[in-house]
Short mmCIF file of C-alpha atoms and ligand atoms in Angstrom, two decimals:
data_model
loop_
_atom_site.label_atom_id
_atom_site.label_comp_id
_atom_site.label_asym_id
_atom_site.label_seq_id
_atom_site.Cartn_x
_atom_site.Cartn_y
_atom_site.Cartn_z
CA UNK A 85 0.00 0.00 0.00
CA UNK A 86 2.98 2.35 0.06
CA UNK A 87 4.45 4.26 -2.86
CA UNK A 88 8.17 3.89 -3.48
CA UNK A 89 8.83 7.37 -4.66
CA UNK A 90 12.16 6.76 -6.34
CA UNK A 91 12.99 6.65 -10.02
CA UNK A 92 15.19 3.59 -10.05
CA UNK A 93 16.16 0.40 -8.30
CA UNK A 94 12.74 -0.08 -6.97
CA UNK A 95 12.50 -3.80 -7.74
CA UNK A 96 14.64 -6.76 -8.81
CA UNK A 97 17.25 -8.98 -7.18
CA UNK A 98 18.74 -8.00 -3.83
CA UNK A 99 21.99 -6.07 -4.38
CA UNK A 100 24.43 -8.47 -2.68
CA UNK A 101 23.25 -11.32 -4.91
CA UNK A 102 23.57 -9.15 -7.98
CA UNK A 103 27.20 -8.15 -7.14
CA UNK A 104 28.22 -11.78 -6.54
CA UNK A 105 26.81 -12.89 -9.87
CA UNK A 106 28.56 -10.02 -11.74
CA UNK A 107 31.93 -10.96 -10.15
CA UNK A 108 31.38 -14.61 -11.09
CA UNK A 109 30.63 -13.84 -14.73
CA UNK A 110 33.62 -11.42 -14.97
CA UNK A 111 36.00 -14.03 -13.51
CA UNK A 112 34.74 -16.78 -15.82
CA UNK A 113 34.94 -14.54 -18.93
CA UNK A 114 38.44 -13.26 -18.16
CA UNK A 115 39.59 -16.86 -17.43
CA UNK A 116 38.26 -17.91 -20.84
CA UNK A 117 40.25 -15.21 -22.66
CA UNK A 118 43.46 -16.05 -20.68
CA UNK A 119 43.04 -19.75 -21.66
CA UNK A 120 42.60 -18.74 -25.33
CA UNK A 121 45.79 -16.61 -25.17
CA UNK A 122 47.73 -19.63 -23.81
CA UNK A 123 46.34 -21.93 -26.50
CA UNK A 124 46.86 -19.42 -29.33
CA UNK A 125 49.93 -17.29 -28.37
CA UNK A 126 49.94 -15.81 -31.93
CA UNK A 127 46.66 -14.06 -31.16
CA UNK A 128 47.57 -12.91 -27.66
CA UNK A 129 46.80 -9.20 -28.44
CA UNK A 130 43.29 -10.06 -29.66
CA UNK A 131 42.74 -12.13 -26.50
CA UNK A 132 43.91 -9.29 -24.19
CA UNK A 133 41.65 -6.75 -25.99
CA UNK A 134 38.70 -9.21 -25.79
CA UNK A 135 39.40 -9.81 -22.11
CA UNK A 136 39.54 -6.03 -21.40
CA UNK A 137 36.29 -5.41 -23.31
CA UNK A 138 34.61 -8.24 -21.41
CA UNK A 139 35.74 -6.82 -18.04
CA UNK A 140 34.44 -3.40 -19.06
CA UNK A 141 31.08 -4.93 -19.99
CA UNK A 142 30.95 -6.54 -16.54
CA UNK A 143 31.95 -3.35 -14.68
CA UNK A 144 29.28 -1.18 -16.36
CA UNK A 145 26.36 -3.22 -14.93
CA UNK A 146 28.21 -3.24 -11.60
CA UNK A 147 28.24 0.59 -11.61
CA UNK A 148 24.55 0.68 -12.38
CA UNK A 149 24.07 -1.82 -9.55
CA UNK A 150 25.72 0.72 -7.22
CA UNK A 151 23.28 3.33 -8.47
CA UNK A 152 20.46 0.89 -7.89
CA UNK A 153 21.77 0.34 -4.38
CA UNK A 154 21.69 4.08 -3.70
CA UNK A 155 18.15 4.22 -5.09
CA UNK A 156 17.10 1.38 -2.88
CA UNK A 157 18.49 3.18 0.16
CA UNK A 158 16.44 6.21 -0.78
CA UNK A 159 13.41 4.00 -1.21
CA UNK A 160 14.01 2.46 2.20
CA UNK A 161 14.11 5.89 3.79
CA UNK A 162 11.06 7.12 1.93
CA UNK A 163 8.91 4.04 2.05
CA UNK A 164 7.12 4.80 5.31
CA UNK A 165 6.76 8.51 4.54
CA UNK A 166 4.34 8.98 1.70
CA UNK A 167 1.00 7.27 1.30
CA UNK A 168 -0.03 6.08 -2.15
CA UNK A 169 -2.77 7.47 -4.35
CA UNK A 170 -5.19 4.74 -3.22
CA UNK A 171 -5.08 5.72 0.45
CA UNK A 172 -5.18 9.41 -0.44
CA UNK A 173 -8.33 8.87 -2.51
CA UNK A 174 -10.00 7.06 0.40
CA UNK A 175 -9.00 9.81 2.87
CA UNK A 176 -10.28 12.44 0.45
CA UNK A 177 -13.62 10.64 0.11
CA UNK A 178 -14.29 10.86 3.87
CA UNK A 179 -17.13 13.25 4.63
CA UNK A 180 -15.59 14.31 7.94
CA UNK A 181 -12.07 15.52 8.76
CA UNK A 182 -9.48 12.79 8.17
CA UNK A 183 -5.70 12.87 8.65
CA UNK A 184 -3.04 10.35 7.76
CA UNK A 185 0.04 10.29 9.97
CA UNK A 186 3.13 8.12 10.00
CA UNK A 187 4.73 6.23 12.88
CA UNK A 188 6.57 9.39 13.95
CA UNK A 189 3.24 11.26 14.30
CA UNK A 190 4.06 13.44 11.30
CA UNK A 191 1.22 14.53 9.05
CA UNK A 192 1.41 12.77 5.69
CA UNK A 193 -1.99 13.59 4.20
CA UNK A 194 -5.30 15.27 5.08
CA UNK A 195 -8.56 15.76 3.24
CA UNK A 196 -10.19 19.03 2.18
CA UNK A 197 -12.87 18.78 4.90
CA UNK A 198 -10.17 18.77 7.58
CA UNK A 199 -8.88 22.06 6.24
CA UNK A 200 -12.32 23.65 6.60
CA UNK A 201 -12.66 22.31 10.13
CA UNK A 202 -9.14 22.84 11.51
CA UNK A 203 -7.40 25.18 9.07
CA UNK A 204 -4.41 24.50 6.86
CA UNK A 205 -1.66 22.17 8.12
CA UNK A 206 1.62 21.57 6.36
CA UNK A 207 2.43 18.01 5.33
CA UNK A 208 5.44 16.75 7.26
CA UNK A 209 4.58 18.76 10.38
CA UNK A 210 4.06 17.02 13.71
CA UNK A 211 0.36 16.48 14.38
CA UNK A 212 0.93 17.89 17.88
CA UNK A 213 1.56 21.31 16.34
CA UNK A 214 -2.15 21.61 15.59
CA UNK A 215 -3.71 19.36 18.24
CA UNK A 216 -2.44 20.10 21.70
CA UNK A 217 -5.01 18.19 23.70
CA UNK A 218 -3.03 15.78 25.94
CA UNK A 219 -5.85 13.21 25.79
CA UNK A 220 -5.96 13.23 22.02
CA UNK A 221 -2.16 12.98 21.71
CA UNK A 222 -2.06 10.17 24.25
CA UNK A 223 -4.71 8.29 22.25
CA UNK A 224 -2.72 8.74 19.02
CA UNK A 225 0.45 7.48 20.69
CA UNK A 226 -1.42 4.52 22.17
CA UNK A 227 -2.69 3.60 18.71
CA UNK A 228 0.74 3.91 17.07
CA UNK A 229 2.62 2.05 19.79
CA UNK A 230 -0.02 -0.63 20.31
CA UNK A 231 -0.76 -0.91 16.54
CA UNK A 232 -4.47 -0.90 17.39
CA UNK A 233 -7.60 1.22 16.94
CA UNK A 234 -8.26 3.76 19.66
CA UNK A 235 -11.27 6.03 20.18
CA UNK A 236 -11.26 9.24 22.17
CA UNK A 237 -13.20 12.48 22.71
CA UNK A 238 -11.86 15.82 21.64
CA UNK A 239 -13.44 19.09 22.73
CA UNK A 240 -12.20 22.18 20.98
CA UNK A 241 -12.40 25.71 22.33
CA UNK A 242 -12.49 26.82 25.92
CA UNK A 243 -16.27 27.06 25.88
CA UNK A 244 -16.61 23.60 24.36
CA UNK A 245 -17.48 25.05 20.94
CA UNK A 246 -17.10 21.79 19.10
CA UNK A 247 -17.12 18.23 20.33
CA UNK A 248 -15.59 15.43 18.31
CA UNK A 249 -15.38 11.69 18.62
CA UNK A 250 -12.00 10.66 17.21
CA UNK A 251 -10.98 7.23 15.87
CA UNK A 252 -7.31 6.46 15.33
CA UNK A 253 -6.91 3.42 13.07
CA UNK A 254 -3.74 1.69 11.81
CA UNK A 255 -3.79 1.16 8.03
CA UNK A 256 -3.66 -2.65 7.65
CA UNK A 257 -0.39 -4.22 6.43
CA UNK A 258 0.61 -7.87 5.77
CA UNK A 259 0.92 -9.95 8.92
CA UNK A 260 4.15 -9.44 10.84
CA UNK A 261 4.84 -5.98 9.37
CA UNK A 262 4.53 -2.69 11.23
CA UNK A 263 1.78 -0.33 10.04
CA UNK A 264 3.38 2.66 8.29
CA UNK A 265 0.29 4.90 8.42
CA UNK A 266 -2.48 5.69 10.86
CA UNK A 267 -5.79 7.27 9.97
CA UNK A 268 -7.22 9.86 12.36
CA UNK A 269 -10.94 10.24 11.74
CA UNK A 270 -12.98 13.01 13.37
CA UNK A 271 -16.77 12.72 13.81
CA UNK A 272 -18.60 15.91 14.75
CA UNK A 273 -20.69 15.34 17.87
CA UNK A 274 -21.41 19.01 18.63
CA UNK A 275 -25.14 18.75 17.83
CA UNK A 276 -25.63 15.62 19.94
CA UNK A 277 -23.75 17.12 22.89
CA UNK A 278 -25.85 20.26 22.67
CA UNK A 279 -29.08 18.23 22.74
CA UNK A 280 -27.75 16.24 25.71
CA UNK A 281 -26.91 19.47 27.52
CA UNK A 282 -30.33 20.93 26.72
CA UNK A 283 -32.00 17.81 28.06
CA UNK A 284 -29.97 17.95 31.27
CA UNK A 285 -30.68 21.67 31.67
CA UNK A 286 -34.36 21.06 31.06
CA UNK A 287 -34.59 18.35 33.72
CA UNK A 288 -32.67 20.58 36.15
CA UNK A 289 -34.96 23.56 35.43
CA UNK A 290 -38.16 21.52 35.65
CA UNK A 291 -37.05 19.98 38.97
CA UNK A 292 -36.17 23.40 40.30
CA UNK A 293 -39.55 24.85 39.24
CA UNK A 294 -41.39 21.98 40.94
CA UNK A 295 -39.22 21.94 44.02
CA UNK A 296 -39.95 25.56 44.92
CA UNK A 297 -43.74 25.21 45.45
CA UNK A 298 -43.23 21.75 46.92
CA UNK A 299 -40.81 23.09 49.54
CA UNK A 300 -43.33 25.80 50.39
CA UNK A 301 -46.11 23.21 50.76
CA UNK A 302 -43.98 21.02 53.04
CA UNK A 303 -43.08 24.07 55.14
CA UNK A 304 -46.69 25.04 55.65
CA UNK A 305 -47.79 21.50 56.44
CA UNK A 306 -45.11 21.30 59.17
CA UNK A 307 -46.13 24.71 60.54
CA UNK A 308 -49.78 23.65 60.64
CA UNK A 309 -48.84 20.43 62.42
CA UNK A 310 -46.65 22.28 64.92
CA UNK A 311 -46.59 25.94 65.99
CA UNK A 312 -49.80 27.01 64.18
CA UNK A 313 -51.77 23.90 65.16
CA UNK A 314 -54.36 25.80 67.17
CA UNK A 315 -54.20 29.10 65.23
CA UNK A 316 -57.40 29.26 63.13
CA UNK A 317 -56.49 32.59 61.42
CA UNK A 318 -53.03 31.40 60.41
CA UNK A 319 -54.51 28.10 59.25
CA UNK A 320 -56.92 29.87 56.85
CA UNK A 321 -54.12 32.04 55.44
CA UNK A 322 -51.70 29.13 55.08
CA UNK A 323 -54.29 26.95 53.35
CA UNK A 324 -54.87 29.73 50.79
CA UNK A 325 -51.11 29.84 50.05
CA UNK A 326 -50.98 26.05 49.88
CA UNK A 327 -53.84 26.02 47.37
CA UNK A 328 -51.99 28.58 45.20
CA UNK A 329 -48.76 26.59 45.37
CA UNK A 330 -50.56 23.37 44.46
CA UNK A 331 -52.23 25.15 41.54
CA UNK A 332 -48.81 26.37 40.41
CA UNK A 333 -47.44 22.84 40.48
CA UNK A 334 -50.45 21.60 38.61
CA UNK A 335 -50.06 24.30 35.90
CA UNK A 336 -46.42 23.45 35.57
CA UNK A 337 -47.11 19.74 35.17
CA UNK A 338 -49.86 20.48 32.61
CA UNK A 339 -47.48 22.67 30.60
CA UNK A 340 -44.67 20.12 30.80
CA UNK A 341 -46.96 17.37 29.56
CA UNK A 342 -48.31 19.64 26.86
CA UNK A 343 -44.79 20.49 25.72
CA UNK A 344 -43.63 16.89 25.60
CA UNK A 345 -46.81 15.86 23.76
CA UNK A 346 -46.28 18.59 21.14
CA UNK A 347 -42.58 17.87 20.78
CA UNK A 348 -43.40 14.26 20.02
CA UNK A 349 -45.80 15.33 17.26
CA UNK A 350 -43.58 18.13 15.98
CA UNK A 351 -42.73 16.39 12.73
CA UNK A 352 -46.17 14.93 12.07
CA UNK A 353 -47.79 17.12 9.43
CA UNK A 354 -51.19 18.69 10.13
CA UNK A 355 -53.91 18.08 7.56
CA UNK A 356 -57.28 19.54 8.64
CA UNK A 357 -58.56 22.68 6.93
CA UNK A 358 -58.95 25.30 9.64
CA UNK A 359 -60.45 28.76 9.38
CA UNK A 360 -58.48 30.99 11.76
CA UNK A 361 -61.47 33.32 12.10
CA UNK A 362 -63.30 30.46 13.84
CA UNK A 363 -60.30 29.85 16.09
CA UNK A 364 -60.23 33.54 17.05
CA UNK A 365 -63.99 33.41 17.82
CA UNK A 366 -63.38 30.52 20.27
CA UNK A 367 -60.41 32.27 21.87
CA UNK A 368 -62.37 35.52 22.23
CA UNK A 369 -65.15 33.73 24.02
CA UNK A 370 -62.93 31.81 26.42
CA UNK A 371 -60.53 34.67 27.19
CA UNK A 372 -63.05 37.50 27.64
CA UNK A 373 -63.47 36.89 31.39
CA UNK A 374 -59.69 37.08 31.95
CA UNK A 375 -59.49 40.25 29.85
CA UNK A 376 -62.24 41.97 31.83
CA UNK A 377 -60.61 40.82 35.07
CA UNK A 378 -57.42 42.56 33.86
CA UNK A 379 -59.44 45.64 32.82
CA UNK A 380 -58.69 45.15 29.14
CA UNK A 381 -60.92 45.04 26.08
CA UNK A 382 -60.30 42.74 23.15
CA UNK A 383 -60.80 44.19 19.65
CA UNK A 384 -60.60 42.48 16.28
CA UNK A 385 -59.04 43.83 13.11
CA UNK A 386 -59.68 41.57 10.13
CA UNK A 387 -58.69 42.28 6.54
CA UNK A 388 -60.34 40.55 3.58
CA UNK A 389 -60.41 36.75 4.10
CA UNK A 390 -60.60 33.84 3.88
CA UNK A 391 -58.08 32.65 6.48
CA UNK A 392 -57.93 28.96 5.77
CA UNK A 393 -54.78 27.08 6.83
CA UNK A 394 -53.75 23.44 7.34
CA UNK A 395 -53.90 22.84 11.06
CA UNK A 396 -54.94 21.11 14.25
CA UNK A 397 -57.88 22.92 15.84
CA UNK A 398 -57.03 22.27 19.50
CA UNK A 399 -53.39 23.21 19.04
CA UNK A 400 -54.26 26.47 17.27
CA UNK A 401 -56.71 27.38 20.05
CA UNK A 402 -53.86 26.71 22.50
CA UNK A 403 -51.49 29.00 20.56
CA UNK A 404 -53.79 32.00 20.48
CA UNK A 405 -55.14 31.44 24.02
CA UNK A 406 -51.53 31.51 25.24
CA UNK A 407 -50.76 34.72 23.34
CA UNK A 408 -53.96 36.43 24.53
CA UNK A 409 -53.32 35.26 28.09
CA UNK A 410 -49.83 36.80 27.94
CA UNK A 411 -51.30 40.02 26.54
CA UNK A 412 -53.73 40.07 29.49
CA UNK A 413 -50.96 39.26 32.01
CA UNK A 414 -48.36 41.69 30.71
CA UNK A 415 -50.61 44.28 28.96
CA UNK A 416 -51.42 47.64 30.51
CA UNK A 417 -54.68 47.72 32.49
CA UNK A 418 -57.27 50.11 31.06
CA UNK A 419 -56.06 49.58 27.51
CA UNK A 420 -56.85 47.08 24.76
CA UNK A 421 -55.70 43.95 22.99
CA UNK A 422 -56.08 43.60 19.22
CA UNK A 423 -56.62 40.26 17.47
CA UNK A 424 -55.85 40.64 13.79
CA UNK A 425 -56.06 38.53 10.62
CA UNK A 426 -54.90 39.34 7.13
CA UNK A 427 -53.76 37.68 3.94
CA UNK A 428 -50.50 38.65 2.32
CA UNK A 429 -48.20 37.60 -0.48
CA UNK A 430 -44.54 36.83 0.15
CA UNK A 431 -42.63 36.25 -3.09
CA UNK A 432 -44.67 33.51 -4.77
CA UNK A 433 -46.58 32.27 -1.73
CA UNK A 434 -49.84 33.34 -0.18
CA UNK A 435 -49.78 33.62 3.60
CA UNK A 436 -52.29 34.11 6.37
CA UNK A 437 -51.08 36.32 9.17
CA UNK A 438 -52.66 36.14 12.61
CA UNK A 439 -51.48 38.52 15.34
CA UNK A 440 -52.10 39.45 18.96
CA UNK A 441 -51.14 43.00 19.89
CA UNK A 442 -51.00 44.58 23.32
CA UNK A 443 -50.16 48.04 24.55
CA UNK A 444 -48.24 47.04 27.64
CA UNK A 445 -44.71 47.88 28.76
CA UNK A 446 -43.09 46.03 25.83
CA UNK A 447 -40.02 43.77 25.93
CA UNK A 448 -36.40 45.04 25.81
CA UNK A 449 -34.78 43.98 22.52
CA UNK A 450 -32.10 41.76 24.11
CA UNK A 451 -34.77 39.41 25.51
CA UNK A 452 -36.80 39.02 22.33
CA UNK A 453 -34.68 36.28 20.63
CA UNK A 454 -34.79 34.13 23.79
CA UNK A 455 -38.50 34.36 24.65
CA UNK A 456 -39.38 30.95 23.20
CA UNK A 457 -36.69 29.10 25.21
CA UNK A 458 -38.12 26.86 27.88
CA UNK A 459 -38.40 28.59 31.27
CA UNK A 460 -37.08 31.86 29.87
CA UNK A 461 -38.69 34.91 31.47
CA UNK A 462 -37.86 38.60 31.22
CA UNK A 463 -38.63 38.93 34.91
CA UNK A 464 -39.08 35.76 36.97
CA UNK A 465 -40.87 37.55 39.83
CA UNK A 466 -43.49 39.15 37.58
CA UNK A 467 -44.03 35.88 35.69
CA UNK A 468 -44.61 33.95 38.97
CA UNK A 469 -46.85 36.65 40.32
CA UNK A 470 -48.89 36.42 37.09
CA UNK A 471 -49.03 32.61 37.44
CA UNK A 472 -46.62 32.09 34.57
CA UNK A 473 -44.65 28.87 34.08
CA UNK A 474 -42.15 30.16 31.52
CA UNK A 475 -43.27 27.45 29.07
CA UNK A 476 -46.13 29.20 27.23
CA UNK A 477 -44.14 30.64 24.33
CA UNK A 478 -42.09 27.48 24.00
CA UNK A 479 -45.35 25.55 23.51
CA UNK A 480 -46.49 28.19 20.98
CA UNK A 481 -43.28 27.89 18.99
CA UNK A 482 -43.40 24.10 18.86
CA UNK A 483 -47.01 24.07 17.68
CA UNK A 484 -46.21 26.65 15.00
CA UNK A 485 -43.24 24.58 13.78
CA UNK A 486 -45.64 21.69 13.26
CA UNK A 487 -47.91 24.03 11.28
CA UNK A 488 -44.99 25.25 9.14
CA UNK A 489 -45.78 28.72 10.49
CA UNK A 490 -43.32 31.38 11.59
CA UNK A 491 -43.53 33.34 14.86
CA UNK A 492 -42.47 36.98 14.64
CA UNK A 493 -42.17 39.09 17.80
CA UNK A 494 -42.11 42.87 17.49
CA UNK A 495 -41.93 44.93 20.64
CA UNK A 496 -41.15 48.49 21.63
CA UNK A 497 -40.50 49.35 25.25
CA UNK A 498 -43.21 51.68 26.49
CA UNK A 499 -45.50 50.99 23.53
CA UNK A 500 -46.35 47.29 23.55
CA UNK A 501 -45.77 44.00 21.76
CA UNK A 502 -47.14 42.17 18.74
CA UNK A 503 -46.86 38.39 18.39
CA UNK A 504 -47.52 37.38 14.77
CA UNK A 505 -47.88 33.88 13.32
CA UNK A 506 -47.52 33.51 9.53
CA UNK A 507 -49.08 30.39 8.01
CA UNK A 508 -48.97 29.14 4.44
CA UNK A 509 -52.50 29.86 3.10
CA UNK A 510 -54.68 27.06 1.75
CA UNK A 511 -56.72 27.72 -1.37
CA UNK A 512 -60.36 28.36 -0.48
CA UNK A 513 -62.65 25.66 -1.92
P1 ADP B 848 -44.82 32.88 31.24
O1 ADP B 848 -45.55 31.69 31.70
O2 ADP B 848 -43.78 33.35 32.17
O3 ADP B 848 -45.74 33.97 30.77
P2 ADP B 848 -44.13 32.59 28.47
O4 ADP B 848 -43.29 31.56 27.82
O5 ADP B 848 -45.54 32.68 28.03
O6 ADP B 848 -43.97 32.35 30.00
O7 ADP B 848 -43.44 33.98 28.25
C1 ADP B 848 -42.08 34.12 28.54
C2 ADP B 848 -41.76 35.53 29.01
O8 ADP B 848 -41.96 36.45 27.94
C3 ADP B 848 -42.69 36.01 30.09
O9 ADP B 848 -42.22 35.61 31.36
C4 ADP B 848 -42.59 37.51 29.92
O10 ADP B 848 -41.47 38.01 30.58
C5 ADP B 848 -42.39 37.71 28.42
N1 ADP B 848 -43.66 38.02 27.71
C6 ADP B 848 -44.46 37.17 27.05
N2 ADP B 848 -45.49 37.81 26.47
C7 ADP B 848 -45.34 39.13 26.78
C8 ADP B 848 -46.08 40.31 26.48
N3 ADP B 848 -47.19 40.29 25.74
N4 ADP B 848 -45.59 41.49 26.95
C9 ADP B 848 -44.46 41.54 27.68
N5 ADP B 848 -43.73 40.45 28.01
C10 ADP B 848 -44.17 39.27 27.56
#
């Protein structure tokens, strides 16, 4: 599998054997001419000339044998250095970064993908010049010394920007020989690690959110069993708090279940024909009491319809109930909420736009991109006080993804916020 990058002497008989045979032929030939000179003394000059020519003919191949020997030396030095075109083609075909090193841990080849991922590296340089991770270098050494495949993890960047799983594999050679090359194959695991981290964070956040009301409940139960056992006034007050805390836990569990249910269905396409005007009518009816409680009026602002989209009725009611509930929670008392519908054209597609607008305090720009993250709140205290769980907009986003709709948040501090969902329009029948 290795290329002998030398122009001559690459194959043929071993040199020592070749020299011995040349000497034998020269001796035999010269002996023959000497015998002829003895037998025919009259032609002794012709015999001497013949003998000299024969010796010359023998010496010339011997000189080229010396050259061959030098070439073979060169070959011996170069043999383990350069991989052949076959290995290079295989390394090049790898879809992820791949490097070929020799036994001395010097880089002998790398594919184009590796250059995009790790920058340019000069052939012949030590691999440790680019990769300084002690774990990775130890794994490479273990593979080279043990002549075996080794797998390791490699995390690049101080903030764990990219995670890689790395395989170091000896290139197979005939039995009994030492591998000349080792393939270092990188597999990008950044996405998987990020999902793992998100999952861990989510479990930690959910546990924390549940633990807080639970701790409060336990505290009040102990107080009611102990110091406040006979205190009827305190008992009434504590039971009210305990009811609120239980309701908070229940809301949280409902939202968590809702989120996991929607995430499971996220990639299942919706197929029912839904008129968003009907959805808005349902939401208006169910949310009116909350709006009046918050001293807000709900208005509608509909352009020319129809507003038919592919959807799931219950999920769409959930989306707009959540948005209206937020508008009631965070909107300014004494003002209004607008529910709007309109059709619009974006390049070649027809869209239906549904929005919920409030005239509350608005959201500072730096928070807007993060609003749909699970448990993200602009102000935790206000959200808790308003019975928020921090999951509402995350549920909204996931439902909209399933509907191939886009959520656009526009907000100006001091003026209010507009949450818009843009759906692909269905042709009216
Ligand atoms: P929560 O249950 O806390 O309301 P959401 O996911 O529904 O959680 O919203 C996340 C955060 O976004 C809220 O805590 C709040 O800070 C902010 N937010 C959502 N809607 C509005 C709005 N209409 N006006 C101002 N802030 C809002």
